[in-house]
PDB file of C-alpha atoms in Angstrom:
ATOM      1  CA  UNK A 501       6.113-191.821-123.895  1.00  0.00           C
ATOM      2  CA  UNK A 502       8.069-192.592-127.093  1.00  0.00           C
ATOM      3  CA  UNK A 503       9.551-189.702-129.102  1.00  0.00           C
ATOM      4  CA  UNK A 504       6.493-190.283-131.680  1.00  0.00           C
ATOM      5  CA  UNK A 505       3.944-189.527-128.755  1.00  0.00           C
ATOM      6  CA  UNK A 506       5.838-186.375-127.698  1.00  0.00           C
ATOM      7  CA  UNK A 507       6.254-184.915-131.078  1.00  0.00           C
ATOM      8  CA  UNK A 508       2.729-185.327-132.096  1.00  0.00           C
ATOM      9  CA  UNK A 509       1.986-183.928-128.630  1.00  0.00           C
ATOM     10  CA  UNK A 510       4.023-180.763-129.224  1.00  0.00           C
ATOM     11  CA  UNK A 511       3.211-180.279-132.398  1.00  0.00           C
ATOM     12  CA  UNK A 512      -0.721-180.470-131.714  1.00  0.00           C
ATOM     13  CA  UNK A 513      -0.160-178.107-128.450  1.00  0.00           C
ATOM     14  CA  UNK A 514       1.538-175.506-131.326  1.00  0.00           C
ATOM     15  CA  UNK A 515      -1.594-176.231-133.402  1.00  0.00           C
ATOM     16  CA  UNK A 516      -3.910-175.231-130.224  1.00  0.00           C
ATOM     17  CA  UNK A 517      -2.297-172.662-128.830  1.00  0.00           C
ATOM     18  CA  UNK A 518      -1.776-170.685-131.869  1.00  0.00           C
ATOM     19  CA  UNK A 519      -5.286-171.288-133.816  1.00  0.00           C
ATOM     20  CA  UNK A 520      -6.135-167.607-133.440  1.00  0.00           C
ATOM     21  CA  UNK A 521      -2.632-166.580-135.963  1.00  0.00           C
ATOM     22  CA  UNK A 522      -3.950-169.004-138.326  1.00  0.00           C
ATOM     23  CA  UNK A 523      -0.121-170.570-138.510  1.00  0.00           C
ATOM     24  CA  UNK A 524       0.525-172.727-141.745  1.00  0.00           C
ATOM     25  CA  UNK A 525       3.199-175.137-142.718  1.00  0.00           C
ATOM     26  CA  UNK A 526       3.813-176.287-139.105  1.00  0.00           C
ATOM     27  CA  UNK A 527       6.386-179.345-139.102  1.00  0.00           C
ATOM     28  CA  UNK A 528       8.358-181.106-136.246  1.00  0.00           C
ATOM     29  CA  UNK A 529      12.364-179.607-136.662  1.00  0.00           C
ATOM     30  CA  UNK A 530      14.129-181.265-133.385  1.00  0.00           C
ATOM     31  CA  UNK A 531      13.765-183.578-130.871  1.00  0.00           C
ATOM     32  CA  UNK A 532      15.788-184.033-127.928  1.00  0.00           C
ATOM     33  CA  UNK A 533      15.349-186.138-124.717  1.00  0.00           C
ATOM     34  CA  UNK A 534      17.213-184.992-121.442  1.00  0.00           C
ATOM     35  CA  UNK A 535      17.996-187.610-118.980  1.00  0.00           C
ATOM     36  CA  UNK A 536      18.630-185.581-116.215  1.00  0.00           C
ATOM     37  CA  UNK A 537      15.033-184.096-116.077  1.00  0.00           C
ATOM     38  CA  UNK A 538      13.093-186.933-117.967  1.00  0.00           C
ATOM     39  CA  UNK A 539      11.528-184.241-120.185  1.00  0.00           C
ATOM     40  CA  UNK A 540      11.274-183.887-124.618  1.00  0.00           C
ATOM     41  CA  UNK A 541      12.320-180.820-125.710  1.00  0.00           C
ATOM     42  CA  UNK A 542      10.528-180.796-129.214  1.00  0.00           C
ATOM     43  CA  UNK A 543      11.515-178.003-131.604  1.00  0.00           C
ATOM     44  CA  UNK A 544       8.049-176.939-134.175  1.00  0.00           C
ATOM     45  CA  UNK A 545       8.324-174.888-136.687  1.00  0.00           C
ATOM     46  CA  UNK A 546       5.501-172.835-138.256  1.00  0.00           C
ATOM     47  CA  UNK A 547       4.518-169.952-140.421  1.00  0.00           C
ATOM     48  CA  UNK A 548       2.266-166.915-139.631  1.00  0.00           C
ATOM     49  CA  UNK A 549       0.634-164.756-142.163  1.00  0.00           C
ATOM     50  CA  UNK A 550       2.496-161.583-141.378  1.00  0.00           C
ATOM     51  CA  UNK A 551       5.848-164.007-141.876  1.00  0.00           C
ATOM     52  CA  UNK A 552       5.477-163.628-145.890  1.00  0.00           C
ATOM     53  CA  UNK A 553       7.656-161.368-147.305  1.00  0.00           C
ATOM     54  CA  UNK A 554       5.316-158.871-149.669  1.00  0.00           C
ATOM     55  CA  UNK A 555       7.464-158.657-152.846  1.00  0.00           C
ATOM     56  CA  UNK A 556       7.383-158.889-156.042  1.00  0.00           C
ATOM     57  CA  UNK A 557       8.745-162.514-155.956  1.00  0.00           C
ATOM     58  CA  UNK A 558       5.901-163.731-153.690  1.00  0.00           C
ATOM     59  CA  UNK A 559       3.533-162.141-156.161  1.00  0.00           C
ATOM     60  CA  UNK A 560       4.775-164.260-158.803  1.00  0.00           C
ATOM     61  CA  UNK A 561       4.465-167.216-156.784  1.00  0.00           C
ATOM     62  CA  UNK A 562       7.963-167.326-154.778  1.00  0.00           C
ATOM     63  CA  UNK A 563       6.409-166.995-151.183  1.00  0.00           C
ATOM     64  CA  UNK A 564       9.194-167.117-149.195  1.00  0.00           C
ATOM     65  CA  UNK A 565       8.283-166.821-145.568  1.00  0.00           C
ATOM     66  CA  UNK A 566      10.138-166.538-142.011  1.00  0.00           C
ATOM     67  CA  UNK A 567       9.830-169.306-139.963  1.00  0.00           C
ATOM     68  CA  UNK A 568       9.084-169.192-136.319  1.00  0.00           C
ATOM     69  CA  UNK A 569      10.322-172.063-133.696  1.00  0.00           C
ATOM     70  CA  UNK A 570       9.210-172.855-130.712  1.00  0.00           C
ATOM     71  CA  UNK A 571      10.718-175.195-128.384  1.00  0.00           C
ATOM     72  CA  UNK A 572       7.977-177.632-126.296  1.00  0.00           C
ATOM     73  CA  UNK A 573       9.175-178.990-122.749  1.00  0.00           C
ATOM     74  CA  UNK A 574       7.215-182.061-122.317  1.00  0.00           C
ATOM     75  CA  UNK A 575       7.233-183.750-119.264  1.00  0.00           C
ATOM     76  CA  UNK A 576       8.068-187.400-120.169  1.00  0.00           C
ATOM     77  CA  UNK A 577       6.230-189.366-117.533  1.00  0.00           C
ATOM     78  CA  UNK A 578       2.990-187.489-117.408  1.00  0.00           C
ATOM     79  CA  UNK A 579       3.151-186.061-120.970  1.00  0.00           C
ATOM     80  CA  UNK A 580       2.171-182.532-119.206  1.00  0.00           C
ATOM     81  CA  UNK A 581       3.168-179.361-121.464  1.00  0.00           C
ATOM     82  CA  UNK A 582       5.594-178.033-119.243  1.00  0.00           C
ATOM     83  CA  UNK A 583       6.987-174.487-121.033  1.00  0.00           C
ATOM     84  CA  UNK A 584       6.564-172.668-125.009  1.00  0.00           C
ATOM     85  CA  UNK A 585       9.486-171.172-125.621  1.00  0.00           C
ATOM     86  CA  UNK A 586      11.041-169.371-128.495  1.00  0.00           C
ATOM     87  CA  UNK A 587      14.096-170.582-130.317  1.00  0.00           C
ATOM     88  CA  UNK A 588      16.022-168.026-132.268  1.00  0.00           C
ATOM     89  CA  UNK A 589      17.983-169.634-135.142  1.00  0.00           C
ATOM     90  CA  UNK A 590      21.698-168.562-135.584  1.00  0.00           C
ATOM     91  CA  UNK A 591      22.862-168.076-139.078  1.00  0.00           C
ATOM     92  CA  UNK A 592      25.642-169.918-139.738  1.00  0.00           C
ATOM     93  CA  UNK A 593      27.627-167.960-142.487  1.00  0.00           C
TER      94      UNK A 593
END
Protein backbone atom coordinates (compact mmCIF):
# COMPACT_ATOMS: atom_id res chain seq x y z
CA UNK A 1 0.00 0.00 0.00
CA UNK A 2 1.33 3.52 -0.69
CA UNK A 3 1.28 6.10 2.13
CA UNK A 4 -1.91 7.71 0.23
CA UNK A 5 -3.84 4.29 0.69
CA UNK A 6 -2.90 4.06 4.39
CA UNK A 7 -3.76 7.55 5.31
CA UNK A 8 -7.09 7.54 3.70
CA UNK A 9 -7.45 4.15 5.39
CA UNK A 10 -6.76 5.54 8.86
CA UNK A 11 -8.38 8.41 8.54
CA UNK A 12 -11.77 6.69 7.31
CA UNK A 13 -11.30 3.92 10.25
CA UNK A 14 -11.25 7.36 12.71
CA UNK A 15 -14.35 8.46 10.75
CA UNK A 16 -16.09 4.88 11.54
CA UNK A 17 -15.14 4.20 14.67
CA UNK A 18 -16.00 7.43 16.16
CA UNK A 19 -19.46 8.31 14.22
CA UNK A 20 -21.37 8.05 17.49
CA UNK A 21 -19.06 11.50 19.07
CA UNK A 22 -20.00 13.20 16.00
CA UNK A 23 -16.01 14.26 15.63
CA UNK A 24 -15.43 17.34 13.25
CA UNK A 25 -12.41 18.77 11.61
CA UNK A 26 -10.65 15.37 11.33
CA UNK A 27 -7.28 15.78 9.22
CA UNK A 28 -4.25 13.41 8.64
CA UNK A 29 -1.17 15.01 11.16
CA UNK A 30 1.73 12.19 10.69
CA UNK A 31 2.73 9.47 8.83
CA UNK A 32 5.39 7.15 9.50
CA UNK A 33 6.41 3.76 7.94
CA UNK A 34 8.47 1.22 10.13
CA UNK A 35 10.61 -1.17 8.32
CA UNK A 36 11.14 -3.47 10.89
CA UNK A 37 7.38 -4.43 11.24
CA UNK A 38 6.12 -3.39 7.67
CA UNK A 39 3.29 -1.44 9.36
CA UNK A 40 1.95 2.78 8.86
CA UNK A 41 1.65 4.38 11.87
CA UNK A 42 -0.79 7.27 10.77
CA UNK A 43 -1.34 10.07 13.28
CA UNK A 44 -5.45 11.71 12.81
CA UNK A 45 -6.44 14.38 14.39
CA UNK A 46 -10.05 15.31 15.22
CA UNK A 47 -12.39 17.38 17.27
CA UNK A 48 -15.28 16.29 19.59
CA UNK A 49 -18.06 18.48 20.70
CA UNK A 50 -17.23 18.51 24.37
CA UNK A 51 -13.46 19.66 23.00
CA UNK A 52 -14.83 23.45 22.56
CA UNK A 53 -13.90 25.59 25.09
CA UNK A 54 -17.40 27.46 26.34
CA UNK A 55 -16.21 31.10 26.64
CA UNK A 56 -16.93 34.12 25.86
CA UNK A 57 -14.46 34.08 22.87
CA UNK A 58 -16.16 31.04 21.27
CA UNK A 59 -19.41 32.92 21.64
CA UNK A 60 -18.16 35.60 19.57
CA UNK A 61 -17.02 33.31 17.04
CA UNK A 62 -13.33 32.31 18.32
CA UNK A 63 -14.05 28.48 18.78
CA UNK A 64 -11.01 27.30 19.83
CA UNK A 65 -11.13 23.61 20.45
CA UNK A 66 -8.73 20.71 21.87
CA UNK A 67 -7.63 18.42 19.53
CA UNK A 68 -7.54 14.73 20.03
CA UNK A 69 -4.87 12.29 18.15
CA UNK A 70 -4.95 9.06 17.58
CA UNK A 71 -2.28 7.02 16.23
CA UNK A 72 -3.52 4.07 13.48
CA UNK A 73 -1.17 0.86 13.16
CA UNK A 74 -1.86 -0.35 9.77
CA UNK A 75 -0.60 -3.42 8.70
CA UNK A 76 1.17 -2.66 5.37
CA UNK A 77 0.72 -5.85 3.42
CA UNK A 78 -2.84 -6.67 4.25
CA UNK A 79 -3.96 -3.08 5.03
CA UNK A 80 -5.63 -4.72 8.36
CA UNK A 81 -6.27 -2.01 11.25
CA UNK A 82 -3.99 -3.37 13.59
CA UNK A 83 -4.28 -0.97 17.03
CA UNK A 84 -6.16 2.90 17.94
CA UNK A 85 -4.11 4.40 20.11
CA UNK A 86 -3.93 7.73 21.78
CA UNK A 87 -1.14 10.19 21.24
CA UNK A 88 -0.65 12.80 23.88
CA UNK A 89 1.03 15.94 22.46
CA UNK A 90 3.98 17.45 24.49
CA UNK A 91 4.11 21.16 24.70
CA UNK A 92 7.12 22.37 23.69
CA UNK A 93 7.67 25.71 25.65
Amino acid sequence: MDVREAARTAKDYIIEIFADEQITNVGLEEVVFEDMSNNWKITIGFSRPWDYKKTLLAALGDASSVRSYKVVNIDDESGRVRSVKHRTLIDAD
